Short mmCIF file of C-alpha atoms in Angstrom, two decimals:
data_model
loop_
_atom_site.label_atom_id
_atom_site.label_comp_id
_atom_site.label_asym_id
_atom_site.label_seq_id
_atom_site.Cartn_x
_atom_site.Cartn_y
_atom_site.Cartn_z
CA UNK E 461 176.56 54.33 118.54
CA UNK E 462 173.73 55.91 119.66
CA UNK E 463 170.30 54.64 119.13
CA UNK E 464 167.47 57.28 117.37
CA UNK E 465 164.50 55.86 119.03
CA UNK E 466 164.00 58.82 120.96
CA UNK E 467 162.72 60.81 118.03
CA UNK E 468 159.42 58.73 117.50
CA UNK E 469 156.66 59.31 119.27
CA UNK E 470 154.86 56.83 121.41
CA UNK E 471 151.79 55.27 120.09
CA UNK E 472 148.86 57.07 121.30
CA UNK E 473 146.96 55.36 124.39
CA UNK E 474 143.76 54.04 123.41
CA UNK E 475 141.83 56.16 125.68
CA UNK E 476 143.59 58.98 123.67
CA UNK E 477 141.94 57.68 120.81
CA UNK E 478 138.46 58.01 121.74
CA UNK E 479 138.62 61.21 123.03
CA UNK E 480 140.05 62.43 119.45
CA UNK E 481 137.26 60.65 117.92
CA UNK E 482 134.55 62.28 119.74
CA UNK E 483 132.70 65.04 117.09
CA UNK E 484 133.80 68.51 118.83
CA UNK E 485 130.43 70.60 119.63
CA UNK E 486 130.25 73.88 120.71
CA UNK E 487 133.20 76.47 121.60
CA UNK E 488 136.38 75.11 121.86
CA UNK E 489 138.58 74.71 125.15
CA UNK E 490 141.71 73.69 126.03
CA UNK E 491 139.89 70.98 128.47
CA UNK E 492 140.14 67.89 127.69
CA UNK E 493 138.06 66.31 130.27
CA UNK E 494 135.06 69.45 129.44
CA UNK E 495 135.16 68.06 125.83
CA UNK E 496 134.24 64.89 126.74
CA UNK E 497 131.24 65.99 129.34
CA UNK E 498 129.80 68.16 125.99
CA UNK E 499 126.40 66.52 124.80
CA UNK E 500 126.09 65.37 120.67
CA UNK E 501 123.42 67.39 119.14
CA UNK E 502 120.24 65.47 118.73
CA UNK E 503 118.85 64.22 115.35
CA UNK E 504 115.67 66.67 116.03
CA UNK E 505 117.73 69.54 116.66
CA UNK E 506 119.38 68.57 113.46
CA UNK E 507 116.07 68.21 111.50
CA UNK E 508 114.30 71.18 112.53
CA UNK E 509 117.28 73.32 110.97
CA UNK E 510 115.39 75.66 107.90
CA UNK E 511 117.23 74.95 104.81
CA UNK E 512 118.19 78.46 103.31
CA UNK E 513 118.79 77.31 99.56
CA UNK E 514 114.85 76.28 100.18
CA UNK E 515 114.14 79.44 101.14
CA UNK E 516 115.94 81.70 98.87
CA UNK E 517 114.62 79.94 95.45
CA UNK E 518 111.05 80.33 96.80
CA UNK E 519 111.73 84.09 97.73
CA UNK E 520 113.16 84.71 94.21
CA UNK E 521 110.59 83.38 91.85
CA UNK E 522 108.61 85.18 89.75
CA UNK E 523 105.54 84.91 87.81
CA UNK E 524 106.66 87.10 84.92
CA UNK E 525 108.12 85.07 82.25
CA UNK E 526 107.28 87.26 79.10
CA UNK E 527 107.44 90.89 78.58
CA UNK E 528 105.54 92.29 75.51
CA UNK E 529 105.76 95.97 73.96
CA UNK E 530 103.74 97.39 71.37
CA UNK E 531 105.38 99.40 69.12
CA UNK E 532 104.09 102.97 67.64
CA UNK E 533 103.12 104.82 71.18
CA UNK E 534 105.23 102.57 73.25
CA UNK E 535 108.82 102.12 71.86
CA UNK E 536 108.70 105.43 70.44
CA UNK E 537 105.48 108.00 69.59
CA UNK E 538 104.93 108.01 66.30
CA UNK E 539 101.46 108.82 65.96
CA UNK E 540 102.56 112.47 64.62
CA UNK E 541 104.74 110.75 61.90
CA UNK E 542 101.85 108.17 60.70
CA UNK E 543 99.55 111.33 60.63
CA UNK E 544 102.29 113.20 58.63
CA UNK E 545 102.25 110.18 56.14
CA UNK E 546 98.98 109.98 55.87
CA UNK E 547 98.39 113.56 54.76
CA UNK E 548 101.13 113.09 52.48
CA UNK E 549 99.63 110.63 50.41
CA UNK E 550 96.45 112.09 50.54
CA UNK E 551 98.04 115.11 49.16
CA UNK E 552 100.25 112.91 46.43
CA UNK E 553 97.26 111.33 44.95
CA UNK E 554 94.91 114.48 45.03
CA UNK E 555 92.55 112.49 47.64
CA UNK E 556 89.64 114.42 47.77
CA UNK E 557 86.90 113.60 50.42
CA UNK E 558 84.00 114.80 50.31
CA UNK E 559 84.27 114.82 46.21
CA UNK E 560 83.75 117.89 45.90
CA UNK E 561 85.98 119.15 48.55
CA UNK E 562 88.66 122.30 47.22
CA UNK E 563 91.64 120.72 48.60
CA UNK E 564 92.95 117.31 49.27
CA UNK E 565 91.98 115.37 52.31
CA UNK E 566 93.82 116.28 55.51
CA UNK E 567 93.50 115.09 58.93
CA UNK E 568 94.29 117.19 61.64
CA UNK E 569 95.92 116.20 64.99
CA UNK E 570 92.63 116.69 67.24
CA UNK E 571 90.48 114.39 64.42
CA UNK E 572 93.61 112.40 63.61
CA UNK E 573 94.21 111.42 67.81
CA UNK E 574 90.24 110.49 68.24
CA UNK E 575 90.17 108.29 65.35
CA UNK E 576 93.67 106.50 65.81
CA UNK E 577 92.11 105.38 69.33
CA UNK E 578 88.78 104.26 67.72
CA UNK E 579 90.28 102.50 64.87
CA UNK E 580 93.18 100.20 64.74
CA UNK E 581 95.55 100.13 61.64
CA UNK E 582 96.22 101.64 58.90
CA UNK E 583 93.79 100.19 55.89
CA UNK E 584 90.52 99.69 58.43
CA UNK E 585 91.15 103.83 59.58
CA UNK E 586 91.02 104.56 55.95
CA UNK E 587 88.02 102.12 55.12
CA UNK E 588 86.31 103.35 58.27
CA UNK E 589 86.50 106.96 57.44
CA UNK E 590 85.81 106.54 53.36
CA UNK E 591 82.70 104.46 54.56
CA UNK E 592 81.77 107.26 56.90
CA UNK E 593 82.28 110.46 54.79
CA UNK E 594 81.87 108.75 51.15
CA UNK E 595 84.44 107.39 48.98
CA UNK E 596 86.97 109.96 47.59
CA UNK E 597 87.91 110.98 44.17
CA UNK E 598 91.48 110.70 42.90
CA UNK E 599 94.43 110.24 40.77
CA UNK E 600 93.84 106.72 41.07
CA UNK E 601 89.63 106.71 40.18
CA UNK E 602 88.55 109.68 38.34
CA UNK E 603 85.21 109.06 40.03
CA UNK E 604 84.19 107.17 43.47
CA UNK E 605 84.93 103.59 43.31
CA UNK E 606 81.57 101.75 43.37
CA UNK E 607 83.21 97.83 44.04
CA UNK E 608 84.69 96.03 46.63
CA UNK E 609 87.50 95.28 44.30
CA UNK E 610 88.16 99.04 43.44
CA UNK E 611 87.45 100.04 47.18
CA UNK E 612 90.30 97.75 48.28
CA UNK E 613 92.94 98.66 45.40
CA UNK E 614 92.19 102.58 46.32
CA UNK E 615 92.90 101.51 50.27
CA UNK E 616 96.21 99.49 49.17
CA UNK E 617 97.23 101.88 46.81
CA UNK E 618 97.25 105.19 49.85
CA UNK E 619 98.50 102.33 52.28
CA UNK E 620 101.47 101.52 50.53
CA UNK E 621 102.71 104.71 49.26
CA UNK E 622 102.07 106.12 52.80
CA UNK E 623 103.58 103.43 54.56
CA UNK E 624 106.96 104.07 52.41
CA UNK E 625 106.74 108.01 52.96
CA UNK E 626 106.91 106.84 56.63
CA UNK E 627 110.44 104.69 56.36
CA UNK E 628 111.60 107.66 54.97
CA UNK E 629 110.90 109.85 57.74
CA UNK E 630 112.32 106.94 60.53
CA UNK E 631 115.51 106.45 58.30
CA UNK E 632 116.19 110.15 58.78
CA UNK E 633 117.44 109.90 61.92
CA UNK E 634 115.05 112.46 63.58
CA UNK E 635 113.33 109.85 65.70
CA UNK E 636 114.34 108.62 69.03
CA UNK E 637 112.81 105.62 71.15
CA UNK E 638 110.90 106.36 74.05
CA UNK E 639 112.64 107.08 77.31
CA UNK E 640 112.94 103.72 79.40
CA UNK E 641 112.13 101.47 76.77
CA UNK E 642 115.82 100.49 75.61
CA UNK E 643 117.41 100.06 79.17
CA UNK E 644 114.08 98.05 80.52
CA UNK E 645 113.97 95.43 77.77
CA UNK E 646 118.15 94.58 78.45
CA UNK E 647 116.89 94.23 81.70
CA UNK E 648 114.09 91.56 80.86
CA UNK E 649 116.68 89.97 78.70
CA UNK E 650 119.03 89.55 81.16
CA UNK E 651 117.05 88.15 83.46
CA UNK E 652 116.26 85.39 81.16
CA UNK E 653 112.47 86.95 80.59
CA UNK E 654 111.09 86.33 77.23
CA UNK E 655 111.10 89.77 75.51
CA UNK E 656 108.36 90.42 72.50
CA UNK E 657 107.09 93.03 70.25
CA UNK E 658 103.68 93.11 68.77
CA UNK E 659 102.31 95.42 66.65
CA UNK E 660 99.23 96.57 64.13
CA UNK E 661 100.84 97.85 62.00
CA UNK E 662 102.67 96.91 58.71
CA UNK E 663 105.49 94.31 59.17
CA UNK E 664 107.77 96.09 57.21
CA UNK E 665 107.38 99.40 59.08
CA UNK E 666 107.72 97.59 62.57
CA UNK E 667 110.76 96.18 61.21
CA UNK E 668 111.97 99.44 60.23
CA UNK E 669 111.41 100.96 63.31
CA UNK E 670 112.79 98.31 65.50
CA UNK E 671 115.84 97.81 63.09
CA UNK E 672 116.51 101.68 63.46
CA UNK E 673 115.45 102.56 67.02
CA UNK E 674 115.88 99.55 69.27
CA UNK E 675 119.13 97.99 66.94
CA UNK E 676 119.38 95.13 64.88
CA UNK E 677 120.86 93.15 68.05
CA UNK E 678 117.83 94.02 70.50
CA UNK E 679 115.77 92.84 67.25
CA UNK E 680 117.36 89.75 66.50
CA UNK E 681 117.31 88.54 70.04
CA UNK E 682 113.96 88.99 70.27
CA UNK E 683 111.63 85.98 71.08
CA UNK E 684 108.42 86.67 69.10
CA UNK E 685 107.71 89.34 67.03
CA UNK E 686 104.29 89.62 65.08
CA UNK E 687 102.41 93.00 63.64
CA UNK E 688 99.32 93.28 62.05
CA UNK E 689 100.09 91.10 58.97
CA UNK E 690 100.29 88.02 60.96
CA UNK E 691 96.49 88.02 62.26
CA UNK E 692 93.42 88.77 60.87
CA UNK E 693 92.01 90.80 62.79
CA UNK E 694 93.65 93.80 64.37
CA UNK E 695 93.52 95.46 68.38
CA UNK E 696 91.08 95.42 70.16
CA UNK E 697 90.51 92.12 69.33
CA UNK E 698 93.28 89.73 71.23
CA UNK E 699 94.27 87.81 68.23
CA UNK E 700 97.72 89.06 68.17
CA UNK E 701 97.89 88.61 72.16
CA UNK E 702 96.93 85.65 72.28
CA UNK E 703 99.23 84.50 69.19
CA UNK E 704 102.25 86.01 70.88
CA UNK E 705 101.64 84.03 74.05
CA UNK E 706 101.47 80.27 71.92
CA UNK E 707 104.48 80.89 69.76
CA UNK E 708 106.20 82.16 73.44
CA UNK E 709 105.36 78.86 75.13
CA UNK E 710 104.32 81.05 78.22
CA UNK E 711 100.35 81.18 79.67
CA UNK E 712 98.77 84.39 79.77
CA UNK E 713 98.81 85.35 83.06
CA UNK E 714 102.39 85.35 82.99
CA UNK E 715 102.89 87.42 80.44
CA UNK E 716 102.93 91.22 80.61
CA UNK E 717 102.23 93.87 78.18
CA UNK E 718 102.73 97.33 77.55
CA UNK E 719 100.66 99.30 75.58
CA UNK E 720 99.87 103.32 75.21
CA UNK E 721 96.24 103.53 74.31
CA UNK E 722 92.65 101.66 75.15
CA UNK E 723 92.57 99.75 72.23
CA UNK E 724 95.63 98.14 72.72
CA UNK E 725 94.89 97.74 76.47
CA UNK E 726 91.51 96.05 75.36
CA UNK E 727 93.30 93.28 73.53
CA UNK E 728 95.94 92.00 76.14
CA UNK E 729 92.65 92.31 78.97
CA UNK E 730 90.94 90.05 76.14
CA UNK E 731 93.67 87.99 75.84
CA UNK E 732 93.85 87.20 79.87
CA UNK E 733 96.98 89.48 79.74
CA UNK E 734 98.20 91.89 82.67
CA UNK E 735 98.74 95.30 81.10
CA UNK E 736 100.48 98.37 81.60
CA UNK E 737 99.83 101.93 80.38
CA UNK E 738 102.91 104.12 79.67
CA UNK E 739 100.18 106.94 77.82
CA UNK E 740 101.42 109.53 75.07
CA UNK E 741 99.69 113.02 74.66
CA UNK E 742 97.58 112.12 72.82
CA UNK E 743 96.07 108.94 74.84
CA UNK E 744 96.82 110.82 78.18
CA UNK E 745 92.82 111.36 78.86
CA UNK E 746 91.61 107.85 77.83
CA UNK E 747 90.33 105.35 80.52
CA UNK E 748 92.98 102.73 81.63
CA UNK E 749 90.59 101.43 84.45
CA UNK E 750 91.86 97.73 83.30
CA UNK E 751 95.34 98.58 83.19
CA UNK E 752 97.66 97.59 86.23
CA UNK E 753 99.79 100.81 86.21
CA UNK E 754 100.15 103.55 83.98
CA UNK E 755 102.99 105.69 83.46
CA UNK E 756 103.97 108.73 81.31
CA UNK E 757 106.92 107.10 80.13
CA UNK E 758 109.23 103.98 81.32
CA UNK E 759 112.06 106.41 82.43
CA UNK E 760 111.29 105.52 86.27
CA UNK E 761 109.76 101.87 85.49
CA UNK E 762 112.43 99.10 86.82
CA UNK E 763 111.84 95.07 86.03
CA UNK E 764 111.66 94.67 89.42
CA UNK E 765 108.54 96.91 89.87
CA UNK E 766 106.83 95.37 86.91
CA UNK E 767 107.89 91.91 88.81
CA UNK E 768 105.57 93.27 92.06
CA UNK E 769 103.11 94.19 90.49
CA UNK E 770 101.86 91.28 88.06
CA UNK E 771 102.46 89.37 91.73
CA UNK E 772 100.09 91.54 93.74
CA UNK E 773 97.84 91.53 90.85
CA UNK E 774 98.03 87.57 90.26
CA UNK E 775 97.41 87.25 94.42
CA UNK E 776 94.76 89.96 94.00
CA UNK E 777 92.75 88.08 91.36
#
């Protein structure tokens, strides 16, 4: 019978051994002996190799970490509907001011766009202008109130009715948010930016907008919200700002804000905040020398772009 140890190889020689163990460098070829005459790379070579995972986080950080909109004038323009509300009121309680005016008070759009960019908020635009042109007469005081106490109930009184005449005209589904706005804060989101909103108006009419024009999931997910409630004192003064960026955890230099008019621009400059201008009609001729960039609307504005710029302007300063 026939033996099988034909079929297994021979052990290798040990010459054949070493040659296999020598690391391969370089192109390969079917010479043996040309393998071994190839040189091992040198540890220097080795170390002066860049590292590209190095390179790549460096290239893609940012210092943008939180991206803050104001609300009326930004996420949609809405100074037309506050004015609206506004003359409403006046006209509900029979407002009249001067006292002897013929007709109740009524603010027109060229008086009504000058003093919404003097005056933030609702109550101090009413307080400034009764202060101005004399305390009205009413249905709620027969004659001028005299006190502080009165003063403030008459100011509460046209605040709140006004500020419920304006829910009614957002929940009528006439209004649309601003073109950009929508599609530019997913974008922050999804880049893991904080996203904001902060507002001087009335809480419950910046949650009425947001709820109806930006949707109750955009809302919810957002990381700080605050309107003119929540501070004392309302743009320009950088309370809110400056609030926003503690509750975010983020510094103020990285945190960017959008705003439509000076007065908002005014408090994210006094808050040590980049800002950028996306102007309305009625804020179109207003100096935004502090602002970064200003834009008609956000329709053309990517995250990217806003990225650039707070970095030139952070390198700048």
């Amino acid at each position: 019978m026939a033996t099988t140890s034909f079929l297994l190889p021979s052990p290798p020689h040990p010459a054949t051994l070493r040659r296999l163990a020598t690391p391969l460098v370089g192109p390969i070829h079917r010479s043996s002996s040309f393998l071994r005459r190839l040189p091992l790379p040198t540890p220097s070579l080795r170390k002066s190799r860049p590292c590209p995972t190095v390179v790549c986080a460096v290239a893609s950080s940012s210092p943008l970490h939180a991206l803050i909109f104001d609300c009326d004038g930004v996420i949609l323009e809405s100074e037309h509907l506050h004015r609206q509300a506004y003359n409403d009121a006046f006209a509900h309680f029979n407002v009249r001011c001067p006292p002897f005016s013929s007709g109740p008070l009524y603010w027109d759009v060229e008086f009504y766009d000058e003093l919404q960019n003097q005056v933030g908020g609702g109550k101090p635009k009413m307080r400034w202008y009764f202060g101005k042109n004399g305390w009205p007469i009413s249905s709620v005081f027969e004659t001028p109130p005299s006190t502080d106490s009165d003063r403030e109930k008459l100011v509460d009184v046209l605040q709140d009715w006004k500020t419920e005449r304006y829910k009614e005209i957002i929940k009528s589904g006439t209004v649309e948010p601003r073109p950009g706005v929508l599609r530019l804060m997913d974008e922050a989101k999804g880049a893991g930016i904080k996203l904001a909103v902060c507002s001087a108006a009335t809480k419950s009419s910046v949650i009425l907008c947001l709820e109806n024009l930006i949707g109750l999931d955009r809302f919810k997910g957002l990381d700080c919200f605050l309107a003119g409630d929540d501070v004392k004192e309302k743009k320009p003064d950088p309370s809110i700002y400056i609030t926003a960026a503690k509750k975010l955890g983020v510094e103020s230099k990285n945190c960017l804000v959008v705003e439509d008019s000076v007065i908002g621009l005014q408090a994210a400059t006094g808050a040590g905040m980049s800002c950028i201008v996306t102007y309305t009609s009625s804020t179109a001729n207003q100096d935004f020398g502090d602002a970064i960039a200003k834009y008609p609307d956000l329709s053309g504005v990517r995250l990217e772009d806003l990225k650039i710029l707070l970095q030139n302007t952070l390198v700048a300063s």
